[in-house]
GROMACS .gro file of N, CA and C in nm:
model
  309
    1MET      N    1   2.299 -14.308   4.913
    1MET     CA    2   2.423 -14.271   4.848
    1MET      C    3   2.455 -14.126   4.883
    2ALA      N    4   2.573 -14.104   4.933
    2ALA     CA    5   2.616 -13.969   4.966
    2ALA      C    6   2.658 -13.898   4.838
    3TYR      N    7   2.627 -13.774   4.831
    3TYR     CA    8   2.661 -13.695   4.714
    3TYR      C    9   2.790 -13.620   4.743
    4ASP      N   10   2.890 -13.638   4.660
    4ASP     CA   11   3.017 -13.570   4.677
    4ASP      C   12   3.019 -13.447   4.589
    5ASN      N   13   3.000 -13.333   4.649
    5ASN     CA   14   3.001 -13.208   4.574
    5ASN      C   15   3.125 -13.126   4.609
    6GLY      N   16   3.235 -13.194   4.640
    6GLY     CA   17   3.357 -13.127   4.681
    6GLY      C   18   3.412 -13.031   4.577
    7ALA      N   19   3.416 -13.073   4.451
    7ALA     CA   20   3.469 -12.986   4.346
    7ALA      C   21   3.381 -12.864   4.328
    8LEU      N   22   3.250 -12.883   4.333
    8LEU     CA   23   3.158 -12.771   4.321
    8LEU      C   24   3.175 -12.677   4.439
    9ASP      N   25   3.182 -12.731   4.560
    9ASP     CA   26   3.202 -12.648   4.679
    9ASP      C   27   3.333 -12.570   4.670
   10ALA      N   28   3.438 -12.635   4.622
   10ALA     CA   29   3.567 -12.568   4.609
   10ALA      C   30   3.560 -12.453   4.509
   11THR      N   31   3.489 -12.475   4.399
   11THR     CA   32   3.474 -12.370   4.298
   11THR      C   33   3.396 -12.253   4.355
   12LEU      N   34   3.288 -12.281   4.427
   12LEU     CA   35   3.208 -12.174   4.487
   12LEU      C   36   3.289 -12.100   4.593
   13ALA      N   37   3.365 -12.174   4.672
   13ALA     CA   38   3.447 -12.111   4.777
   13ALA      C   39   3.555 -12.023   4.716
   14ALA      N   40   3.612 -12.067   4.605
   14ALA     CA   41   3.714 -11.987   4.538
   14ALA      C   42   3.656 -11.855   4.488
   15ALA      N   43   3.531 -11.859   4.443
   15ALA     CA   44   3.466 -11.738   4.392
   15ALA      C   45   3.415 -11.649   4.504
   16ALA      N   46   3.363 -11.711   4.612
   16ALA     CA   47   3.299 -11.633   4.718
   16ALA      C   48   3.393 -11.600   4.834
   17GLY      N   49   3.501 -11.673   4.846
   17GLY     CA   50   3.590 -11.651   4.959
   17GLY      C   51   3.519 -11.682   5.089
   18ASP      N   52   3.531 -11.593   5.186
   18ASP     CA   53   3.467 -11.613   5.317
   18ASP      C   54   3.328 -11.553   5.324
   19ASN      N   55   3.275 -11.507   5.213
   19ASN     CA   56   3.145 -11.441   5.210
   19ASN      C   57   3.035 -11.547   5.199
   20ALA      N   58   2.973 -11.582   5.312
   20ALA     CA   59   2.870 -11.686   5.316
   20ALA      C   60   2.746 -11.647   5.235
   21VAL      N   61   2.713 -11.519   5.235
   21VAL     CA   62   2.596 -11.473   5.159
   21VAL      C   63   2.620 -11.493   5.010
   22LEU      N   64   2.738 -11.456   4.964
   22LEU     CA   65   2.771 -11.474   4.822
   22LEU      C   66   2.773 -11.622   4.786
   23MET      N   67   2.823 -11.705   4.876
   23MET     CA   68   2.825 -11.850   4.852
   23MET      C   69   2.683 -11.902   4.833
   24ARG      N   70   2.589 -11.861   4.917
   24ARG     CA   71   2.449 -11.904   4.903
   24ARG      C   72   2.390 -11.853   4.772
   25GLU      N   73   2.422 -11.729   4.736
   25GLU     CA   74   2.369 -11.673   4.611
   25GLU      C   75   2.423 -11.748   4.489
   26LEU      N   76   2.551 -11.784   4.493
   26LEU     CA   77   2.609 -11.859   4.381
   26LEU      C   78   2.547 -11.999   4.370
   27ARG      N   79   2.526 -12.064   4.483
   27ARG     CA   80   2.458 -12.195   4.483
   27ARG      C   81   2.319 -12.183   4.424
   28ALA      N   82   2.247 -12.082   4.470
   28ALA     CA   83   2.109 -12.062   4.421
   28ALA      C   84   2.109 -12.035   4.271
   29ALA      N   85   2.203 -11.955   4.223
   29ALA     CA   86   2.210 -11.925   4.080
   29ALA      C   87   2.242 -12.052   4.000
   30PHE      N   88   2.334 -12.132   4.053
   30PHE     CA   89   2.369 -12.259   3.988
   30PHE      C   90   2.246 -12.349   3.978
   31LEU      N   91   2.178 -12.367   4.090
   31LEU     CA   92   2.060 -12.455   4.091
   31LEU      C   93   1.948 -12.403   4.003
   32GLU      N   94   1.927 -12.271   4.004
   32GLU     CA   95   1.822 -12.212   3.921
   32GLU      C   96   1.852 -12.232   3.772
   33SER      N   97   1.976 -12.211   3.735
   33SER     CA   98   2.014 -12.229   3.595
   33SER      C   99   2.003 -12.375   3.554
   34ALA      N  100   2.047 -12.466   3.640
   34ALA     CA  101   2.037 -12.609   3.608
   34ALA      C  102   1.891 -12.651   3.596
   35ALA      N  103   1.806 -12.601   3.684
   35ALA     CA  104   1.664 -12.635   3.678
   35ALA      C  105   1.600 -12.580   3.549
   36ARG      N  106   1.642 -12.462   3.508
   36ARG     CA  107   1.589 -12.402   3.385
   36ARG      C  108   1.627 -12.488   3.263
   37GLN      N  109   1.750 -12.535   3.258
   37GLN     CA  110   1.793 -12.618   3.146
   37GLN      C  111   1.726 -12.755   3.149
   38LEU      N  112   1.705 -12.808   3.268
   38LEU     CA  113   1.632 -12.935   3.280
   38LEU      C  114   1.490 -12.919   3.228
   39ASP      N  115   1.426 -12.808   3.262
   39ASP     CA  116   1.291 -12.782   3.212
   39ASP      C  117   1.290 -12.775   3.059
   40LEU      N  118   1.390 -12.709   3.001
   40LEU     CA  119   1.398 -12.703   2.855
   40LEU      C  120   1.419 -12.841   2.794
   41LEU      N  121   1.500 -12.923   2.861
   41LEU     CA  122   1.518 -13.061   2.812
   41LEU      C  123   1.386 -13.136   2.813
   42LYS      N  124   1.311 -13.121   2.920
   42LYS     CA  125   1.183 -13.192   2.932
   42LYS      C  126   1.084 -13.149   2.824
   43ARG      N  127   1.093 -13.024   2.782
   43ARG     CA  128   0.999 -12.973   2.683
   43ARG      C  129   1.049 -12.986   2.539
   44ALA      N  130   1.174 -13.025   2.521
   44ALA     CA  131   1.233 -13.035   2.386
   44ALA      C  132   1.164 -13.145   2.306
   45ARG      N  133   1.130 -13.113   2.182
   45ARG     CA  134   1.066 -13.210   2.094
   45ARG      C  135   1.145 -13.233   1.967
   46CYS      N  136   1.260 -13.166   1.956
   46CYS     CA  137   1.343 -13.186   1.838
   46CYS      C  138   1.490 -13.192   1.881
   47ASP      N  139   1.572 -13.245   1.794
   47ASP     CA  140   1.714 -13.260   1.825
   47ASP      C  141   1.780 -13.126   1.860
   48GLY      N  142   1.746 -13.022   1.786
   48GLY     CA  143   1.808 -12.892   1.807
   48GLY      C  144   1.785 -12.837   1.947
   49ASN      N  145   1.659 -12.834   1.989
   49ASN     CA  146   1.627 -12.781   2.122
   49ASN      C  147   1.687 -12.868   2.232
   50TRP      N  148   1.682 -12.999   2.213
   50TRP     CA  149   1.739 -13.093   2.310
   50TRP      C  150   1.890 -13.068   2.324
   51ASN      N  151   1.959 -13.059   2.210
   51ASN     CA  152   2.103 -13.040   2.213
   51ASN      C  153   2.143 -12.906   2.274
   52VAL      N  154   2.069 -12.801   2.246
   52VAL     CA  155   2.100 -12.670   2.304
   52VAL      C  156   2.088 -12.675   2.456
   53ALA      N  157   1.979 -12.732   2.506
   53ALA     CA  158   1.960 -12.740   2.652
   53ALA      C  159   2.066 -12.829   2.716
   54ALA      N  160   2.097 -12.941   2.653
   54ALA     CA  161   2.198 -13.032   2.709
   54ALA      C  162   2.336 -12.966   2.707
   55MET      N  163   2.369 -12.894   2.601
   55MET     CA  164   2.498 -12.825   2.594
   55MET      C  165   2.507 -12.714   2.698
   56ARG      N  166   2.400 -12.642   2.718
   56ARG     CA  167   2.400 -12.537   2.821
   56ARG      C  168   2.419 -12.598   2.959
   57LEU      N  169   2.352 -12.710   2.984
   57LEU     CA  170   2.366 -12.778   3.112
   57LEU      C  171   2.508 -12.830   3.128
   58LYS      N  172   2.564 -12.883   3.023
   58LYS     CA  173   2.702 -12.932   3.027
   58LYS      C  174   2.799 -12.816   3.054
   59GLY      N  175   2.777 -12.704   2.989
   59GLY     CA  176   2.862 -12.587   3.011
   59GLY      C  177   2.853 -12.535   3.153
   60LEU      N  178   2.733 -12.531   3.206
   60LEU     CA  179   2.713 -12.489   3.345
   60LEU      C  180   2.786 -12.582   3.440
   61ALA      N  181   2.769 -12.712   3.418
   61ALA     CA  182   2.835 -12.811   3.503
   61ALA      C  183   2.987 -12.799   3.494
   62ALA      N  184   3.039 -12.778   3.375
   62ALA     CA  185   3.183 -12.765   3.358
   62ALA      C  186   3.235 -12.638   3.425
   63SER      N  187   3.161 -12.529   3.413
   63SER     CA  188   3.201 -12.403   3.474
   63SER      C  189   3.211 -12.411   3.625
   64PHE      N  190   3.123 -12.491   3.686
   64PHE     CA  191   3.120 -12.503   3.831
   64PHE      C  192   3.187 -12.631   3.880
   65HIS      N  193   3.249 -12.706   3.790
   65HIS     CA  194   3.317 -12.831   3.824
   65HIS      C  195   3.223 -12.930   3.893
   66ALA      N  196   3.100 -12.937   3.844
   66ALA     CA  197   3.000 -13.032   3.895
   66ALA      C  198   3.008 -13.157   3.807
   67ASP      N  199   3.102 -13.245   3.841
   67ASP     CA  200   3.136 -13.358   3.755
   67ASP      C  201   3.021 -13.453   3.730
   68GLU      N  202   2.941 -13.483   3.832
   68GLU     CA  203   2.830 -13.576   3.814
   68GLU      C  204   2.724 -13.517   3.720
   69LEU      N  205   2.699 -13.388   3.733
   69LEU     CA  206   2.604 -13.322   3.642
   69LEU      C  207   2.662 -13.315   3.501
   70LEU      N  208   2.790 -13.293   3.489
   70LEU     CA  209   2.856 -13.292   3.359
   70LEU      C  210   2.838 -13.426   3.289
   71SER      N  211   2.857 -13.534   3.361
   71SER     CA  212   2.841 -13.667   3.304
   71SER      C  213   2.696 -13.691   3.261
   72ALA      N  214   2.601 -13.649   3.343
   72ALA     CA  215   2.459 -13.666   3.309
   72ALA      C  216   2.423 -13.584   3.185
   73ALA      N  217   2.478 -13.464   3.174
   73ALA     CA  218   2.451 -13.380   3.057
   73ALA      C  219   2.511 -13.444   2.931
   74GLU      N  220   2.628 -13.504   2.944
   74GLU     CA  221   2.687 -13.573   2.828
   74GLU      C  222   2.602 -13.692   2.785
   75HIS      N  223   2.546 -13.763   2.883
   75HIS     CA  224   2.456 -13.873   2.849
   75HIS      C  225   2.333 -13.820   2.774
   76ALA      N  226   2.283 -13.707   2.817
   76ALA     CA  227   2.167 -13.647   2.750
   76ALA      C  228   2.202 -13.609   2.606
   77LEU      N  229   2.323 -13.559   2.585
   77LEU     CA  230   2.364 -13.521   2.450
   77LEU      C  231   2.364 -13.641   2.355
   78ASN      N  232   2.390 -13.758   2.409
   78ASN     CA  233   2.395 -13.879   2.327
   78ASN      C  234   2.260 -13.952   2.321
   79ALA      N  235   2.160 -13.896   2.384
   79ALA     CA  236   2.027 -13.958   2.389
   79ALA      C  237   1.932 -13.889   2.291
   80ALA      N  238   1.824 -13.956   2.263
   80ALA     CA  239   1.720 -13.898   2.178
   80ALA      C  240   1.643 -13.793   2.257
   81PRO      N  241   1.588 -13.691   2.189
   81PRO     CA  242   1.509 -13.590   2.259
   81PRO      C  243   1.395 -13.654   2.340
   82GLY      N  244   1.384 -13.610   2.464
   82GLY     CA  245   1.279 -13.661   2.552
   82GLY      C  246   1.312 -13.792   2.619
   83GLU      N  247   1.433 -13.842   2.603
   83GLU     CA  248   1.473 -13.971   2.661
   83GLU      C  249   1.452 -13.968   2.813
   84PRO      N  250   1.357 -14.048   2.864
   84PRO     CA  251   1.325 -14.045   3.006
   84PRO      C  252   1.443 -14.078   3.097
   85LEU      N  253   1.527 -14.171   3.056
   85LEU     CA  254   1.641 -14.209   3.140
   85LEU      C  255   1.738 -14.091   3.157
   86ALA      N  256   1.764 -14.018   3.051
   86ALA     CA  257   1.853 -13.902   3.058
   86ALA      C  258   1.796 -13.795   3.151
   87ILE      N  259   1.667 -13.771   3.139
   87ILE     CA  260   1.601 -13.671   3.224
   87ILE      C  261   1.605 -13.714   3.369
   88ARG      N  262   1.573 -13.841   3.396
   88ARG     CA  263   1.575 -13.891   3.536
   88ARG      C  264   1.715 -13.883   3.596
   89GLU      N  265   1.817 -13.910   3.515
   89GLU     CA  266   1.954 -13.903   3.566
   89GLU      C  267   1.988 -13.760   3.611
   90ILE      N  268   1.953 -13.663   3.531
   90ILE     CA  269   1.979 -13.523   3.566
   90ILE      C  270   1.896 -13.484   3.689
   91GLU      N  271   1.770 -13.524   3.691
   91GLU     CA  272   1.686 -13.495   3.808
   91GLU      C  273   1.746 -13.554   3.935
   92ALA      N  274   1.798 -13.675   3.927
   92ALA     CA  275   1.857 -13.741   4.044
   92ALA      C  276   1.981 -13.666   4.092
   93VAL      N  277   2.065 -13.623   4.000
   93VAL     CA  278   2.185 -13.547   4.037
   93VAL      C  279   2.145 -13.419   4.108
   94LEU      N  280   2.050 -13.347   4.051
   94LEU     CA  281   2.008 -13.220   4.112
   94LEU      C  282   1.939 -13.242   4.246
   95ALA      N  283   1.864 -13.350   4.259
   95ALA     CA  284   1.799 -13.380   4.388
   95ALA      C  285   1.904 -13.410   4.494
   96ARG      N  286   2.007 -13.485   4.459
   96ARG     CA  287   2.114 -13.514   4.556
   96ARG      C  288   2.186 -13.386   4.596
   97PHE      N  289   2.211 -13.299   4.500
   97PHE     CA  290   2.276 -13.174   4.533
   97PHE      C  291   2.188 -13.090   4.625
   98ASN      N  292   2.059 -13.084   4.595
   98ASN     CA  293   1.967 -13.007   4.680
   98ASN      C  294   1.965 -13.061   4.822
   99ARG      N  295   1.966 -13.194   4.837
   99ARG     CA  296   1.967 -13.252   4.971
   99ARG      C  297   2.095 -13.219   5.044
  100SER      N  298   2.208 -13.220   4.975
  100SER     CA  299   2.335 -13.190   5.041
  100SER      C  300   2.344 -13.044   5.083
  101VAL      N  301   2.278 -12.955   5.010
  101VAL     CA  302   2.279 -12.813   5.042
  101VAL      C  303   2.197 -12.786   5.168
  102ARG      N  304   2.089 -12.858   5.187
  102ARG     CA  305   2.000 -12.835   5.300
  102ARG      C  306   2.058 -12.878   5.434
  103ARG      N  307   2.160 -12.963   5.432
  103ARG     CA  308   2.219 -13.013   5.557
  103ARG      C  309   2.296 -12.907   5.629
   0.00000   0.00000   0.00000
């Protein structure tokens, strides 16, 4: 399955312009922040911590127009803390994004 990150790329390009270094830095910051929130989701043992991490991930996705990640974060918000399916969905989205970046 090909990953369509057009909206995310457009958002990064709008912020970075023709500056390729800034574009890479913004991508790295996005991925680092998403990975940090995913880690918090994995470690959450109560509704409060789960919801905070999922909301932060949703906000990050919305800010960067990463629609697939936004949808996965919304699914996590509606899931019980530690829900394996929600975590795997977010992991899959981030893995697809990472693969598309490496090309």
